[in-house]
PDB file of C-alpha atoms in Angstrom:
ATOM      1  CA  UNK A  21      39.165  19.988 -37.574  1.00 50.00           C
ATOM      2  CA  UNK A  22      37.983  18.389 -40.801  1.00 77.00           C
ATOM      3  CA  UNK A  23      35.123  20.662 -41.868  1.00 80.00           C
ATOM      4  CA  UNK A  24      35.691  24.318 -42.660  1.00 82.00           C
ATOM      5  CA  UNK A  25      33.645  27.249 -41.423  1.00 86.00           C
ATOM      6  CA  UNK A  26      32.312  27.689 -44.963  1.00 88.00           C
ATOM      7  CA  UNK A  27      30.771  24.204 -45.009  1.00 89.00           C
ATOM      8  CA  UNK A  28      29.256  24.777 -41.570  1.00 92.00           C
ATOM      9  CA  UNK A  29      27.808  28.128 -42.642  1.00 93.00           C
ATOM     10  CA  UNK A  30      26.395  26.837 -45.935  1.00 93.00           C
ATOM     11  CA  UNK A  31      24.866  23.811 -44.241  1.00 94.00           C
ATOM     12  CA  UNK A  32      23.128  26.059 -41.742  1.00 95.00           C
ATOM     13  CA  UNK A  33      21.883  28.500 -44.402  1.00 96.00           C
ATOM     14  CA  UNK A  34      20.491  25.786 -46.710  1.00 96.00           C
ATOM     15  CA  UNK A  35      18.725  24.046 -43.845  1.00 97.00           C
ATOM     16  CA  UNK A  36      17.206  27.388 -42.856  1.00 97.00           C
ATOM     17  CA  UNK A  37      15.955  27.925 -46.414  1.00 97.00           C
ATOM     18  CA  UNK A  38      14.446  24.426 -46.585  1.00 97.00           C
ATOM     19  CA  UNK A  39      12.827  24.893 -43.200  1.00 97.00           C
ATOM     20  CA  UNK A  40      11.278  28.223 -44.180  1.00 97.00           C
ATOM     21  CA  UNK A  41      10.171  27.164 -47.657  1.00 97.00           C
ATOM     22  CA  UNK A  42       8.807  23.710 -46.941  1.00 97.00           C
ATOM     23  CA  UNK A  43       7.618  24.718 -43.503  1.00 97.00           C
ATOM     24  CA  UNK A  44       5.413  27.370 -45.100  1.00 97.00           C
ATOM     25  CA  UNK A  45       4.229  24.842 -47.688  1.00 97.00           C
ATOM     26  CA  UNK A  46       3.368  22.284 -45.022  1.00 97.00           C
ATOM     27  CA  UNK A  47       1.621  24.749 -42.723  1.00 96.00           C
ATOM     28  CA  UNK A  48      -0.492  26.261 -45.508  1.00 93.00           C
ATOM     29  CA  UNK A  49      -1.739  22.936 -46.859  1.00 94.00           C
ATOM     30  CA  UNK A  50      -1.923  21.065 -43.548  1.00 94.00           C
ATOM     31  CA  UNK A  51      -3.656  23.756 -41.502  1.00 93.00           C
ATOM     32  CA  UNK A  52      -5.336  26.185 -43.919  1.00 88.00           C
ATOM     33  CA  UNK A  53      -6.454  24.098 -46.910  1.00 89.00           C
ATOM     34  CA  UNK A  54      -6.990  20.375 -46.286  1.00 90.00           C
ATOM     35  CA  UNK A  55      -8.911  20.807 -42.993  1.00 88.00           C
ATOM     36  CA  UNK A  56     -11.633  22.718 -44.870  1.00 84.00           C
ATOM     37  CA  UNK A  57     -11.664  20.636 -48.053  1.00 85.00           C
ATOM     38  CA  UNK A  58     -14.931  18.874 -47.198  1.00 81.00           C
ATOM     39  CA  UNK A  59     -16.568  21.705 -45.293  1.00 71.00           C
ATOM     40  CA  UNK A  60     -18.670  22.778 -48.281  1.00 60.00           C
ATOM     41  CA  UNK A  61     -18.375  20.034 -50.885  1.00 47.00           C
ATOM     42  CA  UNK A  62     -14.899  21.144 -51.979  1.00 47.00           C
ATOM     43  CA  UNK A  63     -15.950  24.473 -53.493  1.00 46.00           C
ATOM     44  CA  UNK A  64     -14.003  27.694 -52.898  1.00 40.00           C
ATOM     45  CA  UNK A  65     -14.749  29.490 -49.659  1.00 43.00           C
ATOM     46  CA  UNK A  66     -13.323  32.994 -49.461  1.00 39.00           C
ATOM     47  CA  UNK A  67     -13.937  33.127 -45.731  1.00 40.00           C
ATOM     48  CA  UNK A  68     -11.041  30.707 -45.187  1.00 42.00           C
ATOM     49  CA  UNK A  69      -7.603  32.324 -45.360  1.00 41.00           C
ATOM     50  CA  UNK A  70      -5.569  31.239 -48.403  1.00 42.00           C
ATOM     51  CA  UNK A  71      -8.289  28.827 -49.507  1.00 44.00           C
ATOM     52  CA  UNK A  72      -8.775  30.095 -53.040  1.00 44.00           C
ATOM     53  CA  UNK A  73      -8.637  26.991 -55.258  1.00 52.00           C
ATOM     54  CA  UNK A  74     -10.169  23.632 -54.347  1.00 63.00           C
ATOM     55  CA  UNK A  75     -10.386  22.334 -57.902  1.00 73.00           C
ATOM     56  CA  UNK A  76      -7.565  19.792 -57.511  1.00 85.00           C
ATOM     57  CA  UNK A  77      -7.811  16.320 -55.931  1.00 91.00           C
ATOM     58  CA  UNK A  78      -7.598  16.170 -52.153  1.00 93.00           C
ATOM     59  CA  UNK A  79      -4.558  13.865 -52.352  1.00 95.00           C
ATOM     60  CA  UNK A  80      -2.568  16.610 -54.106  1.00 94.00           C
ATOM     61  CA  UNK A  81      -3.126  19.069 -51.260  1.00 94.00           C
ATOM     62  CA  UNK A  82      -2.530  16.318 -48.688  1.00 96.00           C
ATOM     63  CA  UNK A  83       0.796  15.206 -50.149  1.00 96.00           C
ATOM     64  CA  UNK A  84       2.032  18.798 -50.368  1.00 96.00           C
ATOM     65  CA  UNK A  85       1.190  19.238 -46.696  1.00 97.00           C
ATOM     66  CA  UNK A  86       2.925  15.970 -45.796  1.00 98.00           C
ATOM     67  CA  UNK A  87       6.126  16.589 -47.771  1.00 98.00           C
ATOM     68  CA  UNK A  88       6.283  20.152 -46.484  1.00 98.00           C
ATOM     69  CA  UNK A  89       5.975  19.208 -42.813  1.00 98.00           C
ATOM     70  CA  UNK A  90       8.341  16.234 -43.166  1.00 98.00           C
ATOM     71  CA  UNK A  91      11.165  18.177 -44.784  1.00 98.00           C
ATOM     72  CA  UNK A  92      10.628  21.061 -42.361  1.00 98.00           C
ATOM     73  CA  UNK A  93      11.101  18.759 -39.357  1.00 98.00           C
ATOM     74  CA  UNK A  94      14.241  17.111 -40.744  1.00 98.00           C
ATOM     75  CA  UNK A  95      15.773  20.420 -41.829  1.00 97.00           C
ATOM     76  CA  UNK A  96      14.820  21.961 -38.486  1.00 97.00           C
ATOM     77  CA  UNK A  97      16.970  19.279 -36.890  1.00 97.00           C
ATOM     78  CA  UNK A  98      19.724  19.967 -39.433  1.00 97.00           C
ATOM     79  CA  UNK A  99      19.515  23.708 -38.761  1.00 97.00           C
ATOM     80  CA  UNK A 100      19.875  23.110 -35.027  1.00 97.00           C
ATOM     81  CA  UNK A 101      22.978  20.979 -35.596  1.00 96.00           C
ATOM     82  CA  UNK A 102      24.345  23.510 -38.098  1.00 95.00           C
ATOM     83  CA  UNK A 103      24.061  26.314 -35.560  1.00 96.00           C
ATOM     84  CA  UNK A 104      25.824  24.120 -32.991  1.00 95.00           C
ATOM     85  CA  UNK A 105      28.635  23.463 -35.466  1.00 93.00           C
ATOM     86  CA  UNK A 106      29.136  27.206 -36.009  1.00 93.00           C
ATOM     87  CA  UNK A 107      29.146  27.956 -32.288  1.00 93.00           C
ATOM     88  CA  UNK A 108      31.702  25.206 -31.684  1.00 91.00           C
ATOM     89  CA  UNK A 109      34.020  25.137 -34.724  1.00 88.00           C
ATOM     90  CA  UNK A 110      36.371  22.618 -33.100  1.00 87.00           C
ATOM     91  CA  UNK A 111      33.672  19.940 -32.940  1.00 89.00           C
ATOM     92  CA  UNK A 112      32.874  18.033 -36.152  1.00 89.00           C
ATOM     93  CA  UNK A 113      29.993  15.973 -34.731  1.00 93.00           C
ATOM     94  CA  UNK A 114      27.263  18.606 -35.186  1.00 94.00           C
ATOM     95  CA  UNK A 115      28.199  19.324 -38.801  1.00 94.00           C
ATOM     96  CA  UNK A 116      28.145  15.592 -39.600  1.00 94.00           C
ATOM     97  CA  UNK A 117      24.658  15.408 -38.101  1.00 95.00           C
ATOM     98  CA  UNK A 118      23.675  18.419 -40.173  1.00 96.00           C
ATOM     99  CA  UNK A 119      24.933  16.706 -43.334  1.00 96.00           C
ATOM    100  CA  UNK A 120      23.041  13.550 -42.346  1.00 96.00           C
ATOM    101  CA  UNK A 121      19.858  15.626 -42.263  1.00 97.00           C
ATOM    102  CA  UNK A 122      20.586  16.718 -45.848  1.00 96.00           C
ATOM    103  CA  UNK A 123      20.907  13.087 -46.911  1.00 97.00           C
ATOM    104  CA  UNK A 124      17.625  12.240 -45.191  1.00 97.00           C
ATOM    105  CA  UNK A 125      16.010  15.177 -47.026  1.00 97.00           C
ATOM    106  CA  UNK A 126      17.315  13.747 -50.282  1.00 97.00           C
ATOM    107  CA  UNK A 127      15.857  10.303 -49.643  1.00 97.00           C
ATOM    108  CA  UNK A 128      12.518  11.808 -48.634  1.00 97.00           C
ATOM    109  CA  UNK A 129      12.392  13.889 -51.821  1.00 97.00           C
ATOM    110  CA  UNK A 130      13.359  10.854 -53.934  1.00 97.00           C
ATOM    111  CA  UNK A 131      10.590   8.751 -52.381  1.00 97.00           C
ATOM    112  CA  UNK A 132       8.148  11.579 -53.057  1.00 97.00           C
ATOM    113  CA  UNK A 133       8.945  11.603 -56.777  1.00 96.00           C
ATOM    114  CA  UNK A 134       8.983   7.797 -56.979  1.00 97.00           C
ATOM    115  CA  UNK A 135       5.461   7.762 -55.565  1.00 96.00           C
ATOM    116  CA  UNK A 136       4.505  10.467 -58.056  1.00 94.00           C
ATOM    117  CA  UNK A 137       5.643   8.181 -60.855  1.00 94.00           C
ATOM    118  CA  UNK A 138       4.227   4.942 -59.492  1.00 95.00           C
ATOM    119  CA  UNK A 139       0.986   5.905 -57.728  1.00 95.00           C
ATOM    120  CA  UNK A 140       0.007   9.576 -57.843  1.00 94.00           C
ATOM    121  CA  UNK A 141       0.806  10.260 -61.501  1.00 91.00           C
ATOM    122  CA  UNK A 142      -2.675  11.581 -62.274  1.00 88.00           C
ATOM    123  CA  UNK A 143      -2.572  14.336 -59.636  1.00 88.00           C
ATOM    124  CA  UNK A 144      -0.554  16.651 -61.849  1.00 79.00           C
ATOM    125  CA  UNK A 145      -1.361  15.060 -65.225  1.00 72.00           C
ATOM    126  CA  UNK A 146      -4.559  15.785 -67.100  1.00 64.00           C
ATOM    127  CA  UNK A 147      -4.839  12.606 -69.125  1.00 61.00           C
ATOM    128  CA  UNK A 148      -2.703  13.478 -72.130  1.00 63.00           C
ATOM    129  CA  UNK A 149       0.638  13.924 -70.374  1.00 81.00           C
ATOM    130  CA  UNK A 150       0.648  11.049 -67.879  1.00 87.00           C
ATOM    131  CA  UNK A 151       3.663   9.416 -69.549  1.00 87.00           C
ATOM    132  CA  UNK A 152       5.567  12.714 -69.395  1.00 89.00           C
ATOM    133  CA  UNK A 153       4.788  13.129 -65.678  1.00 90.00           C
ATOM    134  CA  UNK A 154       5.928   9.564 -64.923  1.00 92.00           C
ATOM    135  CA  UNK A 155       9.158   9.880 -66.906  1.00 93.00           C
ATOM    136  CA  UNK A 156      10.047  13.258 -65.412  1.00 94.00           C
ATOM    137  CA  UNK A 157       9.304  12.042 -61.875  1.00 95.00           C
ATOM    138  CA  UNK A 158      11.572   9.011 -62.377  1.00 96.00           C
ATOM    139  CA  UNK A 159      14.378  11.165 -63.825  1.00 97.00           C
ATOM    140  CA  UNK A 160      14.152  13.650 -60.952  1.00 97.00           C
ATOM    141  CA  UNK A 161      14.154  10.813 -58.395  1.00 97.00           C
ATOM    142  CA  UNK A 162      17.282   9.289 -59.988  1.00 97.00           C
ATOM    143  CA  UNK A 163      19.067  12.642 -60.024  1.00 97.00           C
ATOM    144  CA  UNK A 164      18.214  13.238 -56.359  1.00 97.00           C
ATOM    145  CA  UNK A 165      19.391   9.746 -55.368  1.00 96.00           C
ATOM    146  CA  UNK A 166      22.693  10.192 -57.195  1.00 96.00           C
ATOM    147  CA  UNK A 167      23.171  13.643 -55.704  1.00 95.00           C
ATOM    148  CA  UNK A 168      22.448  12.238 -52.237  1.00 95.00           C
ATOM    149  CA  UNK A 169      24.442   9.018 -52.337  1.00 94.00           C
ATOM    150  CA  UNK A 170      27.733  10.386 -53.677  1.00 94.00           C
ATOM    151  CA  UNK A 171      28.381  12.861 -50.823  1.00 93.00           C
ATOM    152  CA  UNK A 172      26.829  10.452 -48.296  1.00 94.00           C
ATOM    153  CA  UNK A 173      29.402   7.795 -49.154  1.00 92.00           C
ATOM    154  CA  UNK A 174      32.211  10.329 -48.788  1.00 90.00           C
ATOM    155  CA  UNK A 175      30.987  11.421 -45.357  1.00 90.00           C
ATOM    156  CA  UNK A 176      30.157   8.007 -43.863  1.00 90.00           C
ATOM    157  CA  UNK A 177      32.397   5.569 -45.760  1.00 84.00           C
ATOM    158  CA  UNK A 178      34.135   3.414 -43.154  1.00 80.00           C
ATOM    159  CA  UNK A 179      32.768   5.518 -40.291  1.00 86.00           C
ATOM    160  CA  UNK A 180      30.043   5.264 -37.699  1.00 86.00           C
ATOM    161  CA  UNK A 181      26.698   5.664 -39.487  1.00 90.00           C
ATOM    162  CA  UNK A 182      24.602   6.293 -36.369  1.00 93.00           C
ATOM    163  CA  UNK A 183      23.942   9.923 -37.286  1.00 95.00           C
ATOM    164  CA  UNK A 184      22.683   8.907 -40.731  1.00 94.00           C
ATOM    165  CA  UNK A 185      20.242   6.346 -39.358  1.00 95.00           C
ATOM    166  CA  UNK A 186      19.062   8.820 -36.737  1.00 96.00           C
ATOM    167  CA  UNK A 187      18.269  11.386 -39.440  1.00 96.00           C
ATOM    168  CA  UNK A 188      16.496   8.810 -41.629  1.00 96.00           C
ATOM    169  CA  UNK A 189      14.469   7.520 -38.669  1.00 96.00           C
ATOM    170  CA  UNK A 190      13.556  11.105 -37.821  1.00 97.00           C
ATOM    171  CA  UNK A 191      12.370  11.586 -41.398  1.00 97.00           C
ATOM    172  CA  UNK A 192      10.237   8.427 -41.211  1.00 97.00           C
ATOM    173  CA  UNK A 193       8.730   9.548 -37.909  1.00 97.00           C
ATOM    174  CA  UNK A 194       7.956  12.996 -39.305  1.00 98.00           C
ATOM    175  CA  UNK A 195       6.394  11.471 -42.415  1.00 98.00           C
ATOM    176  CA  UNK A 196       4.027   9.162 -40.532  1.00 98.00           C
ATOM    177  CA  UNK A 197       3.119  11.874 -38.018  1.00 98.00           C
ATOM    178  CA  UNK A 198       2.392  14.274 -40.894  1.00 98.00           C
ATOM    179  CA  UNK A 199       0.295  11.608 -42.625  1.00 98.00           C
ATOM    180  CA  UNK A 200      -1.826  11.274 -39.491  1.00 98.00           C
ATOM    181  CA  UNK A 201      -2.158  15.027 -38.944  1.00 97.00           C
ATOM    182  CA  UNK A 202      -2.936  15.975 -42.548  1.00 97.00           C
ATOM    183  CA  UNK A 203      -5.745  13.388 -42.648  1.00 97.00           C
ATOM    184  CA  UNK A 204      -7.059  13.868 -39.107  1.00 96.00           C
ATOM    185  CA  UNK A 205      -7.959  17.550 -39.500  1.00 93.00           C
ATOM    186  CA  UNK A 206     -10.032  17.054 -42.692  1.00 92.00           C
ATOM    187  CA  UNK A 207     -11.640  13.989 -41.079  1.00 91.00           C
ATOM    188  CA  UNK A 208     -13.002  16.293 -38.388  1.00 89.00           C
ATOM    189  CA  UNK A 209     -14.223  18.653 -41.111  1.00 84.00           C
ATOM    190  CA  UNK A 210     -15.848  15.782 -42.974  1.00 84.00           C
ATOM    191  CA  UNK A 211     -17.629  14.507 -39.882  1.00 83.00           C
ATOM    192  CA  UNK A 212     -18.951  17.993 -39.097  1.00 79.00           C
ATOM    193  CA  UNK A 213     -19.862  18.916 -42.672  1.00 68.00           C
ATOM    194  CA  UNK A 214     -23.462  19.013 -43.804  1.00 58.00           C
ATOM    195  CA  UNK A 215     -22.428  17.850 -47.265  1.00 54.00           C
ATOM    196  CA  UNK A 216     -20.082  15.020 -46.306  1.00 54.00           C
ATOM    197  CA  UNK A 217     -21.241  13.979 -42.860  1.00 53.00           C
ATOM    198  CA  UNK A 218     -21.605  10.199 -43.027  1.00 58.00           C
ATOM    199  CA  UNK A 219     -19.751   9.760 -46.334  1.00 81.00           C
ATOM    200  CA  UNK A 220     -18.435   6.264 -45.770  1.00 87.00           C
ATOM    201  CA  UNK A 221     -15.701   6.319 -48.425  1.00 91.00           C
ATOM    202  CA  UNK A 222     -14.151   9.651 -47.435  1.00 91.00           C
ATOM    203  CA  UNK A 223     -14.305   8.958 -43.710  1.00 91.00           C
ATOM    204  CA  UNK A 224     -12.957   5.430 -44.140  1.00 93.00           C
ATOM    205  CA  UNK A 225      -9.947   6.477 -46.212  1.00 95.00           C
ATOM    206  CA  UNK A 226      -9.127   9.373 -43.891  1.00 95.00           C
ATOM    207  CA  UNK A 227      -9.454   7.122 -40.834  1.00 95.00           C
ATOM    208  CA  UNK A 228      -7.203   4.457 -42.361  1.00 97.00           C
ATOM    209  CA  UNK A 229      -4.590   7.143 -43.075  1.00 98.00           C
ATOM    210  CA  UNK A 230      -4.751   8.456 -39.499  1.00 98.00           C
ATOM    211  CA  UNK A 231      -4.374   4.965 -38.002  1.00 98.00           C
ATOM    212  CA  UNK A 232      -1.485   4.085 -40.322  1.00 98.00           C
ATOM    213  CA  UNK A 233       0.201   7.395 -39.553  1.00 98.00           C
ATOM    214  CA  UNK A 234      -0.069   6.991 -35.784  1.00 98.00           C
ATOM    215  CA  UNK A 235       1.162   3.371 -35.785  1.00 98.00           C
ATOM    216  CA  UNK A 236       3.989   4.120 -38.223  1.00 98.00           C
ATOM    217  CA  UNK A 237       5.073   7.186 -36.247  1.00 98.00           C
ATOM    218  CA  UNK A 238       5.215   5.183 -33.009  1.00 98.00           C
ATOM    219  CA  UNK A 239       7.320   2.416 -34.590  1.00 97.00           C
ATOM    220  CA  UNK A 240       9.670   4.877 -36.312  1.00 97.00           C
ATOM    221  CA  UNK A 241      10.012   6.971 -33.155  1.00 97.00           C
ATOM    222  CA  UNK A 242      11.034   3.951 -31.078  1.00 97.00           C
ATOM    223  CA  UNK A 243      13.497   2.988 -33.817  1.00 95.00           C
ATOM    224  CA  UNK A 244      14.917   6.516 -33.653  1.00 95.00           C
ATOM    225  CA  UNK A 245      15.296   6.400 -29.883  1.00 95.00           C
ATOM    226  CA  UNK A 246      16.989   2.994 -29.949  1.00 95.00           C
ATOM    227  CA  UNK A 247      19.514   3.782 -32.675  1.00 93.00           C
ATOM    228  CA  UNK A 248      20.247   7.148 -31.035  1.00 91.00           C
ATOM    229  CA  UNK A 249      20.870   5.525 -27.665  1.00 92.00           C
ATOM    230  CA  UNK A 250      22.594   2.297 -28.720  1.00 90.00           C
ATOM    231  CA  UNK A 251      24.320   3.423 -31.905  1.00 88.00           C
ATOM    232  CA  UNK A 252      24.607   1.596 -35.204  1.00 84.00           C
ATOM    233  CA  UNK A 253      27.570  -0.407 -33.903  1.00 84.00           C
ATOM    234  CA  UNK A 254      25.435  -2.139 -31.278  1.00 86.00           C
ATOM    235  CA  UNK A 255      24.245  -5.277 -33.115  1.00 87.00           C
ATOM    236  CA  UNK A 256      21.291  -6.108 -30.887  1.00 90.00           C
ATOM    237  CA  UNK A 257      20.090  -2.533 -30.636  1.00 90.00           C
ATOM    238  CA  UNK A 258      20.506  -1.944 -34.362  1.00 89.00           C
ATOM    239  CA  UNK A 259      18.673  -5.179 -35.148  1.00 91.00           C
ATOM    240  CA  UNK A 260      15.774  -4.136 -32.910  1.00 93.00           C
ATOM    241  CA  UNK A 261      15.715  -0.753 -34.622  1.00 93.00           C
ATOM    242  CA  UNK A 262      15.521  -2.476 -37.996  1.00 92.00           C
ATOM    243  CA  UNK A 263      12.662  -4.680 -36.793  1.00 95.00           C
ATOM    244  CA  UNK A 264      10.750  -1.533 -35.901  1.00 96.00           C
ATOM    245  CA  UNK A 265      11.612   0.007 -39.273  1.00 95.00           C
ATOM    246  CA  UNK A 266      10.362  -3.145 -40.961  1.00 96.00           C
ATOM    247  CA  UNK A 267       7.117  -2.817 -39.028  1.00 97.00           C
ATOM    248  CA  UNK A 268       6.733   0.804 -40.139  1.00 97.00           C
ATOM    249  CA  UNK A 269       7.430  -0.207 -43.740  1.00 97.00           C
ATOM    250  CA  UNK A 270       4.781  -2.924 -43.490  1.00 97.00           C
ATOM    251  CA  UNK A 271       2.314  -0.368 -42.115  1.00 98.00           C
ATOM    252  CA  UNK A 272       2.934   1.864 -45.149  1.00 98.00           C
ATOM    253  CA  UNK A 273       2.361  -1.091 -47.473  1.00 98.00           C
ATOM    254  CA  UNK A 274      -0.795  -2.137 -45.648  1.00 98.00           C
ATOM    255  CA  UNK A 275      -2.056   1.446 -45.841  1.00 98.00           C
ATOM    256  CA  UNK A 276      -1.688   1.505 -49.632  1.00 98.00           C
ATOM    257  CA  UNK A 277      -3.429  -1.857 -49.992  1.00 98.00           C
ATOM    258  CA  UNK A 278      -6.271  -0.822 -47.677  1.00 98.00           C
ATOM    259  CA  UNK A 279      -6.878   2.369 -49.677  1.00 97.00           C
ATOM    260  CA  UNK A 280      -6.932   0.300 -52.897  1.00 97.00           C
ATOM    261  CA  UNK A 281      -9.531  -2.046 -51.394  1.00 97.00           C
ATOM    262  CA  UNK A 282     -11.809   0.869 -50.504  1.00 96.00           C
ATOM    263  CA  UNK A 283     -11.381   2.244 -54.036  1.00 96.00           C
ATOM    264  CA  UNK A 284     -12.641  -1.025 -55.515  1.00 95.00           C
ATOM    265  CA  UNK A 285     -15.401  -1.598 -52.955  1.00 94.00           C
ATOM    266  CA  UNK A 286     -16.835   1.915 -53.286  1.00 92.00           C
ATOM    267  CA  UNK A 287     -15.982   2.486 -56.960  1.00 91.00           C
ATOM    268  CA  UNK A 288     -19.496   3.750 -57.732  1.00 87.00           C
ATOM    269  CA  UNK A 289     -19.685   6.137 -54.788  1.00 87.00           C
ATOM    270  CA  UNK A 290     -18.800   9.829 -54.783  1.00 87.00           C
ATOM    271  CA  UNK A 291     -15.899  10.652 -52.518  1.00 87.00           C
ATOM    272  CA  UNK A 292     -12.713   9.336 -54.140  1.00 92.00           C
ATOM    273  CA  UNK A 293      -9.823  11.473 -52.938  1.00 93.00           C
ATOM    274  CA  UNK A 294      -7.598  11.096 -56.002  1.00 93.00           C
ATOM    275  CA  UNK A 295      -9.863  12.925 -58.476  1.00 90.00           C
ATOM    276  CA  UNK A 296     -10.992  16.535 -58.577  1.00 86.00           C
ATOM    277  CA  UNK A 297     -14.701  15.662 -58.850  1.00 85.00           C
ATOM    278  CA  UNK A 298     -14.443  12.964 -56.134  1.00 87.00           C
ATOM    279  CA  UNK A 299     -15.651  10.246 -58.542  1.00 89.00           C
ATOM    280  CA  UNK A 300     -13.926   6.960 -59.356  1.00 92.00           C
ATOM    281  CA  UNK A 301     -10.899   7.698 -61.549  1.00 89.00           C
ATOM    282  CA  UNK A 302     -10.326   4.257 -63.041  1.00 90.00           C
ATOM    283  CA  UNK A 303      -8.328   1.169 -62.102  1.00 94.00           C
ATOM    284  CA  UNK A 304      -4.834   2.603 -62.556  1.00 92.00           C
ATOM    285  CA  UNK A 305      -4.616   4.263 -59.141  1.00 95.00           C
ATOM    286  CA  UNK A 306      -5.864   1.339 -56.979  1.00 97.00           C
ATOM    287  CA  UNK A 307      -3.905  -1.242 -58.982  1.00 97.00           C
ATOM    288  CA  UNK A 308      -0.665   0.660 -58.481  1.00 97.00           C
ATOM    289  CA  UNK A 309      -1.527   1.078 -54.800  1.00 98.00           C
ATOM    290  CA  UNK A 310      -1.703  -2.713 -54.517  1.00 98.00           C
ATOM    291  CA  UNK A 311       1.534  -3.182 -56.478  1.00 98.00           C
ATOM    292  CA  UNK A 312       3.516  -0.637 -54.460  1.00 98.00           C
ATOM    293  CA  UNK A 313       1.889  -1.701 -51.188  1.00 98.00           C
ATOM    294  CA  UNK A 314       2.768  -5.349 -51.838  1.00 98.00           C
ATOM    295  CA  UNK A 315       6.370  -4.415 -52.658  1.00 98.00           C
ATOM    296  CA  UNK A 316       6.609  -2.475 -49.398  1.00 98.00           C
ATOM    297  CA  UNK A 317       5.259  -5.418 -47.404  1.00 97.00           C
ATOM    298  CA  UNK A 318       7.729  -7.777 -49.117  1.00 97.00           C
ATOM    299  CA  UNK A 319      10.583  -5.335 -48.426  1.00 96.00           C
ATOM    300  CA  UNK A 320       9.489  -5.181 -44.788  1.00 96.00           C
ATOM    301  CA  UNK A 321       9.546  -8.992 -44.530  1.00 96.00           C
ATOM    302  CA  UNK A 322      13.011  -9.149 -46.093  1.00 95.00           C
ATOM    303  CA  UNK A 323      14.318  -6.429 -43.765  1.00 92.00           C
ATOM    304  CA  UNK A 324      12.818  -8.203 -40.768  1.00 90.00           C
ATOM    305  CA  UNK A 325      14.252 -11.588 -41.750  1.00 89.00           C
ATOM    306  CA  UNK A 326      17.781 -10.312 -42.295  1.00 85.00           C
ATOM    307  CA  UNK A 327      17.949  -7.766 -39.463  1.00 78.00           C
ATOM    308  CA  UNK A 328      18.901 -10.234 -36.749  1.00 63.00           C
ATOM    309  CA  UNK A 329      21.161 -12.435 -38.850  1.00 63.00           C
ATOM    310  CA  UNK A 330      24.904 -12.097 -38.758  1.00 53.00           C
ATOM    311  CA  UNK A 331      26.916 -12.811 -41.909  1.00 46.00           C
ATOM    312  CA  UNK A 332      28.124 -16.385 -42.063  1.00 45.00           C
ATOM    313  CA  UNK A 333      31.854 -16.899 -41.864  1.00 42.00           C
ATOM    314  CA  UNK A 334      33.516 -18.951 -44.533  1.00 42.00           C
ATOM    315  CA  UNK A 335      35.182 -22.113 -43.274  1.00 39.00           C
ATOM    316  CA  UNK A 336      38.948 -22.131 -43.449  1.00 43.00           C
ATOM    317  CA  UNK A 337      40.266 -24.364 -46.159  1.00 39.00           C
ATOM    318  CA  UNK A 338      42.934 -26.847 -45.318  1.00 33.00           C
TER     319      UNK A 338
END
């Protein structure tokens, strides 16, 4: 037995804490705040439980709901594996899967802060401290990546990495599913609202997010099922899984670009989701959406091109 009872216990406890904390965060914002954001023009409504402050941009509440639900799902999986590792202390497989969930959590958190620095920097900045928000988000993302990669290499170096890819694919699936859910519920509220019924910009952006979330979740879920069944050692199965991951990555990039297009097309309309007063917040947000979206599409093309290729063997010299 490689892993001690202490590591199994701590893994289980930390996953439980993440599940409880981020699960509560995700549930509150996904089910009790964002669905009612457009029900009365974004003003406080004391009749809705926990809905006390609607003065921030919709995207801030939406991303908190998404990150909360995503980390809760991944850590729920890690908690399940941690409990299995405690119940069967002679089996190291569950604890490795539990650690893999931690690494997936780390990557998800790093991506969150990278997006805060690159795209959503104005959600928590109030004009004068944008540079500070960007710098801090980048520093936090780097720290998280270092803290994730060092133990990940120690756990999976020279070993089967199936469990790691399963956890990452689960995280991607949870993210896209959360994206769809967190935008679908307020879309219903917008369509039923007397104030926002028929608002083309709001309904268009929410609909685009729902479609991207559903398509991305389907692709990531199939990738998860394939890598779980075939394993990372199966070249054809792993290549197919990567093709699906590339498709999901392209969907994320296309989603960013589509939102940027709507920002430019409807720049004079009221209903922009990245500002507290729902008015156009300037060119910084849509431009960075296009930049990041284009990079994601390029990364998806590169991943797709190299997924099915085997490394070329050097010819033996005479």
